[in-house]
Amino acid sequence: MADTISKLDIILLVEDDPDHAELIIKALKRDGHLLNEIKWVQNGQGAIDYLTQTGKYNTENAPRPGLVLLDIKLPRKNGFQVLQEIKSDDKLKTFPVVMLTTTSVSDDVEKALKLGANDYIVKPVRFQEFVDKVKGVGHYWAFISDSQIAKEEYDD
Amino acid sequence: MVFLTGTPIKSEYGNITGVVETLYDITERKNAEEALKKTNQSLEEMVHIASHDLQSPLISIEGFATDVLNNYKDKLEEQGVHQLERIKANIQRMHNLVLSLLDISRLNTKKNPFIKFSAGKVVEKVLGDLSLVIEQSGAKIETGKMPKIFGDKIRIEGVFRNLVINAVTYGGKNIEIGFNNGVFYVKDDGIGIDKDQLENIFKPGERLKDIQTEGVGKGSYLLQESDQPPLREDMG
């Protein structure tokens, strides 16, 4: 049976390396298990623009993502800067963010979790690990979907 | 910058009757310390950037090799499958080397605060991180009960990681990780270390001379630099 994580629609993938992006999308879409659409942006500012529907996404009425997969090393705002902006903005902080890292052994993971990342995945992304992490985050999303902020987001 | 010391002058009856103050000009020393600190920070930043930049293409190569093995294996001949598996194994070696270099650079530059943490959880994380290497080696690992400890969690994690990599690399098939009488241990049934080579294992870059294997030879160097308990002689 295909997995669609409850309340998760678009998955926003923020990754500048096209090879990594291809591998992640392939891993997630393997065997058609994950039905969620994946929106890929290649830099940090693009991620913020997409989430706030500004910049090149100004005219789009794209559905809000239910999850952000965020790489750390990015052009035009690195992952930490994007994470900080998301978590310090009342309208954005409810978006669950899972960091993409090259290793779990580094200060990057610690820094990301301190900045408010919900979790992290070490690249290359393995499908089952992704599902386990996202389902955990999915519960978080479902939990706060009754909150006032989430209600306002859905009503927009 | 000056450093002031005061030495009391005492009378024959032991009463303090005065003080001798000495001023030392430590400007040069302080400047040297600052310069060294900046150099170490720059070095750590460079290694951090290099490790990420080195790992990025490795991730791609491993990912595509895995993808081909998973999805096109039935279209490949045996030799093709074998070569892809060798590519993956070498990627993992390179990945471990990069992590090793990162560990060494941080050892000399970074002092992490001491915190209370679960040694068991650290070992669990290390085994998770090395799951692919362990799986490929066919080694079986048993872990015993571990205490909560107060220390540098990141360095301890580095030490455990290197001990496990060494145990797996040097042929250990049955590995035991535990804690006994105030000593953490990683036991394996690998090739062991000759007694006449014991003194060399703590030198960085040293590796058993007659064994062809990978690594920068820094596992035991990290142990020593991390002020770990002295090596026990029963490593055979």
PDB file of C-alpha atoms in Angstrom, chain B residues 35-233:
ATOM      1  CA  ALA B  35      47.402  33.833  16.997  1.00  0.00           C
ATOM      2  CA  LEU B  36      47.512  30.108  17.724  1.00  0.00           C
ATOM      3  CA  LYS B  37      43.833  30.090  18.616  1.00  0.00           C
ATOM      4  CA  LYS B  38      42.969  31.831  15.335  1.00  0.00           C
ATOM      5  CA  THR B  39      45.162  29.425  13.360  1.00  0.00           C
ATOM      6  CA  ASN B  40      43.496  26.437  14.977  1.00  0.00           C
ATOM      7  CA  GLN B  41      40.047  27.853  14.306  1.00  0.00           C
ATOM      8  CA  SER B  42      40.938  28.473  10.667  1.00  0.00           C
ATOM      9  CA  LEU B  43      42.310  24.962  10.401  1.00  0.00           C
ATOM     10  CA  GLU B  44      39.159  23.481  11.841  1.00  0.00           C
ATOM     11  CA  GLU B  45      36.992  25.534   9.506  1.00  0.00           C
ATOM     12  CA  MET B  46      39.066  24.433   6.515  1.00  0.00           C
ATOM     13  CA  VAL B  47      38.834  20.788   7.489  1.00  0.00           C
ATOM     14  CA  HIS B  48      35.110  21.157   8.089  1.00  0.00           C
ATOM     15  CA  ILE B  49      34.582  22.665   4.638  1.00  0.00           C
ATOM     16  CA  ALA B  50      36.937  20.159   3.004  1.00  0.00           C
ATOM     17  CA  SER B  51      35.199  17.222   4.652  1.00  0.00           C
ATOM     18  CA  HIS B  52      31.830  18.403   3.367  1.00  0.00           C
ATOM     19  CA  ASP B  53      33.191  19.092  -0.114  1.00  0.00           C
ATOM     20  CA  LEU B  54      34.908  15.700  -0.179  1.00  0.00           C
ATOM     21  CA  GLN B  55      31.853  13.856   1.027  1.00  0.00           C
ATOM     22  CA  SER B  56      29.437  15.450  -1.395  1.00  0.00           C
ATOM     23  CA  PRO B  57      30.635  13.613  -4.522  1.00  0.00           C
ATOM     24  CA  LEU B  58      31.048  10.436  -2.487  1.00  0.00           C
ATOM     25  CA  ILE B  59      27.371  10.573  -1.644  1.00  0.00           C
ATOM     26  CA  SER B  60      26.522  10.884  -5.325  1.00  0.00           C
ATOM     27  CA  ILE B  61      28.779   8.004  -6.373  1.00  0.00           C
ATOM     28  CA  GLU B  62      27.478   5.736  -3.631  1.00  0.00           C
ATOM     29  CA  GLY B  63      23.901   6.702  -4.346  1.00  0.00           C
ATOM     30  CA  PHE B  64      24.112   5.981  -8.070  1.00  0.00           C
ATOM     31  CA  ALA B  65      26.034   2.728  -7.540  1.00  0.00           C
ATOM     32  CA  THR B  66      23.365   1.585  -5.082  1.00  0.00           C
ATOM     33  CA  ASP B  67      20.637   2.625  -7.477  1.00  0.00           C
ATOM     34  CA  VAL B  68      22.157   0.583 -10.314  1.00  0.00           C
ATOM     35  CA  LEU B  69      22.610  -2.430  -8.038  1.00  0.00           C
ATOM     36  CA  ASN B  70      19.045  -2.178  -6.760  1.00  0.00           C
ATOM     37  CA  ASN B  71      17.330  -1.590 -10.084  1.00  0.00           C
ATOM     38  CA  TYR B  72      19.498  -3.094 -12.797  1.00  0.00           C
ATOM     39  CA  LYS B  73      21.194  -6.029 -11.115  1.00  0.00           C
ATOM     40  CA  ASP B  74      19.378  -8.585 -13.257  1.00  0.00           C
ATOM     41  CA  LYS B  75      20.691  -6.898 -16.414  1.00  0.00           C
ATOM     42  CA  LEU B  76      24.328  -7.054 -15.250  1.00  0.00           C
ATOM     43  CA  GLU B  77      26.790  -9.889 -15.431  1.00  0.00           C
ATOM     44  CA  GLU B  78      28.351 -11.170 -12.240  1.00  0.00           C
ATOM     45  CA  GLN B  79      31.535  -9.197 -12.810  1.00  0.00           C
ATOM     46  CA  GLY B  80      29.556  -5.984 -13.220  1.00  0.00           C
ATOM     47  CA  VAL B  81      27.732  -6.553  -9.946  1.00  0.00           C
ATOM     48  CA  HIS B  82      31.010  -7.360  -8.221  1.00  0.00           C
ATOM     49  CA  GLN B  83      32.658  -4.159  -9.479  1.00  0.00           C
ATOM     50  CA  LEU B  84      29.761  -2.017  -8.352  1.00  0.00           C
ATOM     51  CA  GLU B  85      29.960  -3.598  -4.927  1.00  0.00           C
ATOM     52  CA  ARG B  86      33.678  -2.819  -4.840  1.00  0.00           C
ATOM     53  CA  ILE B  87      32.896   0.788  -5.767  1.00  0.00           C
ATOM     54  CA  LYS B  88      30.497   1.005  -2.825  1.00  0.00           C
ATOM     55  CA  ALA B  89      32.997  -0.559  -0.432  1.00  0.00           C
ATOM     56  CA  ASN B  90      35.685   1.912  -1.466  1.00  0.00           C
ATOM     57  CA  ILE B  91      33.283   4.815  -1.089  1.00  0.00           C
ATOM     58  CA  GLN B  92      32.648   3.721   2.469  1.00  0.00           C
ATOM     59  CA  ARG B  93      36.403   3.593   3.093  1.00  0.00           C
ATOM     60  CA  MET B  94      36.801   7.109   1.755  1.00  0.00           C
ATOM     61  CA  HIS B  95      33.896   8.283   3.869  1.00  0.00           C
ATOM     62  CA  ASN B  96      35.529   6.844   7.009  1.00  0.00           C
ATOM     63  CA  LEU B  97      38.829   8.493   6.096  1.00  0.00           C
ATOM     64  CA  VAL B  98      37.174  11.882   5.799  1.00  0.00           C
ATOM     65  CA  LEU B  99      35.474  11.419   9.170  1.00  0.00           C
ATOM     66  CA  SER B 100      38.809  10.410  10.639  1.00  0.00           C
ATOM     67  CA  LEU B 101      40.469  13.591   9.397  1.00  0.00           C
ATOM     68  CA  LEU B 102      37.642  15.616  10.832  1.00  0.00           C
ATOM     69  CA  ASP B 103      38.075  13.903  14.201  1.00  0.00           C
ATOM     70  CA  ILE B 104      41.795  14.620  14.283  1.00  0.00           C
ATOM     71  CA  SER B 105      41.373  18.277  13.442  1.00  0.00           C
ATOM     72  CA  ARG B 106      38.756  18.738  16.128  1.00  0.00           C
ATOM     73  CA  LEU B 107      40.827  16.951  18.709  1.00  0.00           C
ATOM     74  CA  ASN B 108      43.426  19.684  18.737  1.00  0.00           C
ATOM     75  CA  THR B 109      41.182  22.662  18.220  1.00  0.00           C
ATOM     76  CA  LYS B 110      37.948  22.115  19.973  1.00  0.00           C
ATOM     77  CA  LYS B 111      37.250  21.785  23.647  1.00  0.00           C
ATOM     78  CA  ASN B 112      33.670  20.740  24.100  1.00  0.00           C
ATOM     79  CA  PRO B 113      31.897  21.412  27.367  1.00  0.00           C
ATOM     80  CA  PHE B 114      31.515  18.479  29.716  1.00  0.00           C
ATOM     81  CA  ILE B 115      27.948  17.259  29.973  1.00  0.00           C
ATOM     82  CA  LYS B 116      26.106  14.322  31.504  1.00  0.00           C
ATOM     83  CA  PHE B 117      25.085  11.784  28.884  1.00  0.00           C
ATOM     84  CA  SER B 118      24.296   8.125  28.336  1.00  0.00           C
ATOM     85  CA  ALA B 119      27.281   6.162  27.054  1.00  0.00           C
ATOM     86  CA  GLY B 120      24.843   3.507  25.845  1.00  0.00           C
ATOM     87  CA  LYS B 121      23.059   5.969  23.595  1.00  0.00           C
ATOM     88  CA  VAL B 122      26.389   7.171  22.191  1.00  0.00           C
ATOM     89  CA  VAL B 123      27.358   3.586  21.332  1.00  0.00           C
ATOM     90  CA  GLU B 124      23.921   3.039  19.798  1.00  0.00           C
ATOM     91  CA  LYS B 125      24.403   6.083  17.576  1.00  0.00           C
ATOM     92  CA  VAL B 126      27.893   4.998  16.535  1.00  0.00           C
ATOM     93  CA  LEU B 127      26.649   1.541  15.581  1.00  0.00           C
ATOM     94  CA  GLY B 128      23.823   3.138  13.616  1.00  0.00           C
ATOM     95  CA  ASP B 129      26.244   5.406  11.760  1.00  0.00           C
ATOM     96  CA  LEU B 130      28.500   2.462  10.921  1.00  0.00           C
ATOM     97  CA  SER B 131      25.661   0.042  10.127  1.00  0.00           C
ATOM     98  CA  LEU B 132      26.667  -0.304   6.471  1.00  0.00           C
ATOM     99  CA  VAL B 133      30.324  -1.031   7.258  1.00  0.00           C
ATOM    100  CA  ILE B 134      29.322  -3.524   9.941  1.00  0.00           C
ATOM    101  CA  GLU B 135      26.814  -5.205   7.658  1.00  0.00           C
ATOM    102  CA  GLN B 136      29.365  -5.533   4.871  1.00  0.00           C
ATOM    103  CA  SER B 137      31.942  -7.024   7.232  1.00  0.00           C
ATOM    104  CA  GLY B 138      29.544  -9.612   8.584  1.00  0.00           C
ATOM    105  CA  ALA B 139      30.596  -8.803  12.132  1.00  0.00           C
ATOM    106  CA  LYS B 140      28.244  -9.456  15.047  1.00  0.00           C
ATOM    107  CA  ILE B 141      28.246  -6.855  17.778  1.00  0.00           C
ATOM    108  CA  GLU B 142      26.974  -7.269  21.312  1.00  0.00           C
ATOM    109  CA  THR B 143      26.660  -4.365  23.687  1.00  0.00           C
ATOM    110  CA  GLY B 144      26.497  -4.543  27.443  1.00  0.00           C
ATOM    111  CA  LYS B 145      24.951  -2.167  29.939  1.00  0.00           C
ATOM    112  CA  MET B 146      26.599   1.233  30.040  1.00  0.00           C
ATOM    113  CA  PRO B 147      26.481   3.987  32.630  1.00  0.00           C
ATOM    114  CA  LYS B 148      25.635   7.630  32.306  1.00  0.00           C
ATOM    115  CA  ILE B 149      28.848   9.629  32.389  1.00  0.00           C
ATOM    116  CA  PHE B 150      30.040  13.209  32.647  1.00  0.00           C
ATOM    117  CA  GLY B 151      32.430  14.206  29.927  1.00  0.00           C
ATOM    118  CA  ASP B 152      33.091  15.372  26.380  1.00  0.00           C
ATOM    119  CA  LYS B 153      30.348  13.559  24.511  1.00  0.00           C
ATOM    120  CA  ILE B 154      31.641  14.361  21.034  1.00  0.00           C
ATOM    121  CA  ARG B 155      35.136  13.065  21.701  1.00  0.00           C
ATOM    122  CA  ILE B 156      33.879   9.971  23.437  1.00  0.00           C
ATOM    123  CA  GLU B 157      31.729   9.307  20.391  1.00  0.00           C
ATOM    124  CA  GLY B 158      34.803   9.718  18.203  1.00  0.00           C
ATOM    125  CA  VAL B 159      36.747   7.266  20.330  1.00  0.00           C
ATOM    126  CA  PHE B 160      34.033   4.626  20.204  1.00  0.00           C
ATOM    127  CA  ARG B 161      33.630   5.104  16.484  1.00  0.00           C
ATOM    128  CA  ASN B 162      37.311   4.531  15.881  1.00  0.00           C
ATOM    129  CA  LEU B 163      37.472   1.526  18.157  1.00  0.00           C
ATOM    130  CA  VAL B 164      34.573  -0.093  16.319  1.00  0.00           C
ATOM    131  CA  ILE B 165      36.070   0.744  12.914  1.00  0.00           C
ATOM    132  CA  ASN B 166      39.374  -0.801  14.046  1.00  0.00           C
ATOM    133  CA  ALA B 167      37.616  -3.892  15.382  1.00  0.00           C
ATOM    134  CA  VAL B 168      35.741  -4.391  12.111  1.00  0.00           C
ATOM    135  CA  THR B 169      38.688  -3.446   9.895  1.00  0.00           C
ATOM    136  CA  TYR B 170      41.110  -5.862  11.530  1.00  0.00           C
ATOM    137  CA  GLY B 171      38.929  -8.862  11.002  1.00  0.00           C
ATOM    138  CA  GLY B 172      36.839  -8.976  14.132  1.00  0.00           C
ATOM    139  CA  LYS B 173      33.714 -11.053  13.531  1.00  0.00           C
ATOM    140  CA  ASN B 174      32.511 -11.131  17.108  1.00  0.00           C
ATOM    141  CA  ILE B 175      32.738  -7.780  18.798  1.00  0.00           C
ATOM    142  CA  GLU B 176      31.720  -6.939  22.325  1.00  0.00           C
ATOM    143  CA  ILE B 177      31.286  -3.420  23.652  1.00  0.00           C
ATOM    144  CA  GLY B 178      30.815  -2.942  27.348  1.00  0.00           C
ATOM    145  CA  PHE B 179      31.730  -1.392  30.665  1.00  0.00           C
ATOM    146  CA  ASN B 180      33.355  -3.135  33.591  1.00  0.00           C
ATOM    147  CA  ASN B 181      34.996  -1.859  36.755  1.00  0.00           C
ATOM    148  CA  GLY B 182      35.235   1.715  35.537  1.00  0.00           C
ATOM    149  CA  VAL B 183      36.621   0.763  32.131  1.00  0.00           C
ATOM    150  CA  PHE B 184      34.896   0.919  28.768  1.00  0.00           C
ATOM    151  CA  TYR B 185      36.031  -1.798  26.410  1.00  0.00           C
ATOM    152  CA  VAL B 186      35.664  -2.903  22.798  1.00  0.00           C
ATOM    153  CA  LYS B 187      36.733  -6.533  22.441  1.00  0.00           C
ATOM    154  CA  ASP B 188      37.073  -8.352  19.168  1.00  0.00           C
ATOM    155  CA  ASP B 189      38.405 -11.639  17.869  1.00  0.00           C
ATOM    156  CA  GLY B 190      40.417 -10.021  15.081  1.00  0.00           C
ATOM    157  CA  ILE B 191      44.111 -10.260  14.351  1.00  0.00           C
ATOM    158  CA  GLY B 192      45.209  -8.564  17.556  1.00  0.00           C
ATOM    159  CA  ILE B 193      48.378  -6.566  18.156  1.00  0.00           C
ATOM    160  CA  ASP B 194      51.837  -7.982  18.783  1.00  0.00           C
ATOM    161  CA  LYS B 195      53.314  -6.895  22.092  1.00  0.00           C
ATOM    162  CA  ASP B 196      56.346  -5.362  20.400  1.00  0.00           C
ATOM    163  CA  GLN B 197      54.054  -3.050  18.411  1.00  0.00           C
ATOM    164  CA  LEU B 198      52.032  -1.848  21.385  1.00  0.00           C
ATOM    165  CA  GLU B 199      54.072   1.307  21.893  1.00  0.00           C
ATOM    166  CA  ASN B 200      53.494   2.391  18.276  1.00  0.00           C
ATOM    167  CA  ILE B 201      49.738   2.246  18.211  1.00  0.00           C
ATOM    168  CA  PHE B 202      49.267   5.625  19.860  1.00  0.00           C
ATOM    169  CA  LYS B 203      51.301   7.430  17.223  1.00  0.00           C
ATOM    170  CA  PRO B 204      49.203   9.193  14.559  1.00  0.00           C
ATOM    171  CA  GLY B 205      49.621   7.652  11.151  1.00  0.00           C
ATOM    172  CA  GLU B 206      50.899   4.385  12.578  1.00  0.00           C
ATOM    173  CA  ARG B 207      49.334   1.174  11.401  1.00  0.00           C
ATOM    174  CA  LEU B 208      50.391  -2.456  11.869  1.00  0.00           C
ATOM    175  CA  LYS B 209      53.147  -2.810   9.299  1.00  0.00           C
ATOM    176  CA  ASP B 210      52.236  -6.181   7.902  1.00  0.00           C
ATOM    177  CA  ILE B 211      48.548  -5.541   7.375  1.00  0.00           C
ATOM    178  CA  GLN B 212      47.114  -4.062   4.188  1.00  0.00           C
ATOM    179  CA  THR B 213      44.123  -2.045   5.126  1.00  0.00           C
ATOM    180  CA  GLU B 214      42.650   1.400   5.000  1.00  0.00           C
ATOM    181  CA  GLY B 215      42.589   4.204   7.503  1.00  0.00           C
ATOM    182  CA  VAL B 216      44.871   7.073   8.408  1.00  0.00           C
ATOM    183  CA  GLY B 217      46.126   5.209  11.434  1.00  0.00           C
ATOM    184  CA  LYS B 218      44.702   7.550  13.977  1.00  0.00           C
ATOM    185  CA  GLY B 219      42.237   5.457  15.959  1.00  0.00           C
ATOM    186  CA  SER B 220      44.500   4.768  18.881  1.00  0.00           C
ATOM    187  CA  TYR B 221      46.085   8.226  18.620  1.00  0.00           C
ATOM    188  CA  LEU B 222      42.653   9.634  19.361  1.00  0.00           C
ATOM    189  CA  LEU B 223      42.400   7.338  22.351  1.00  0.00           C
ATOM    190  CA  GLN B 224      45.625   8.690  23.780  1.00  0.00           C
ATOM    191  CA  GLU B 225      44.854  12.318  23.041  1.00  0.00           C
ATOM    192  CA  SER B 226      41.451  11.952  24.641  1.00  0.00           C
ATOM    193  CA  ASP B 227      43.035  10.928  27.947  1.00  0.00           C
ATOM    194  CA  GLN B 228      41.480   7.517  27.801  1.00  0.00           C
ATOM    195  CA  PRO B 229      42.412   4.721  30.229  1.00  0.00           C
ATOM    196  CA  PRO B 230      45.801   3.169  29.427  1.00  0.00           C
ATOM    197  CA  LEU B 231      45.953   0.304  26.990  1.00  0.00           C
ATOM    198  CA  ARG B 232      45.506  -3.100  28.519  1.00  0.00           C
ATOM    199  CA  GLU B 233      48.086  -5.663  27.604  1.00  0.00           C
TER     200      GLU B 233
END
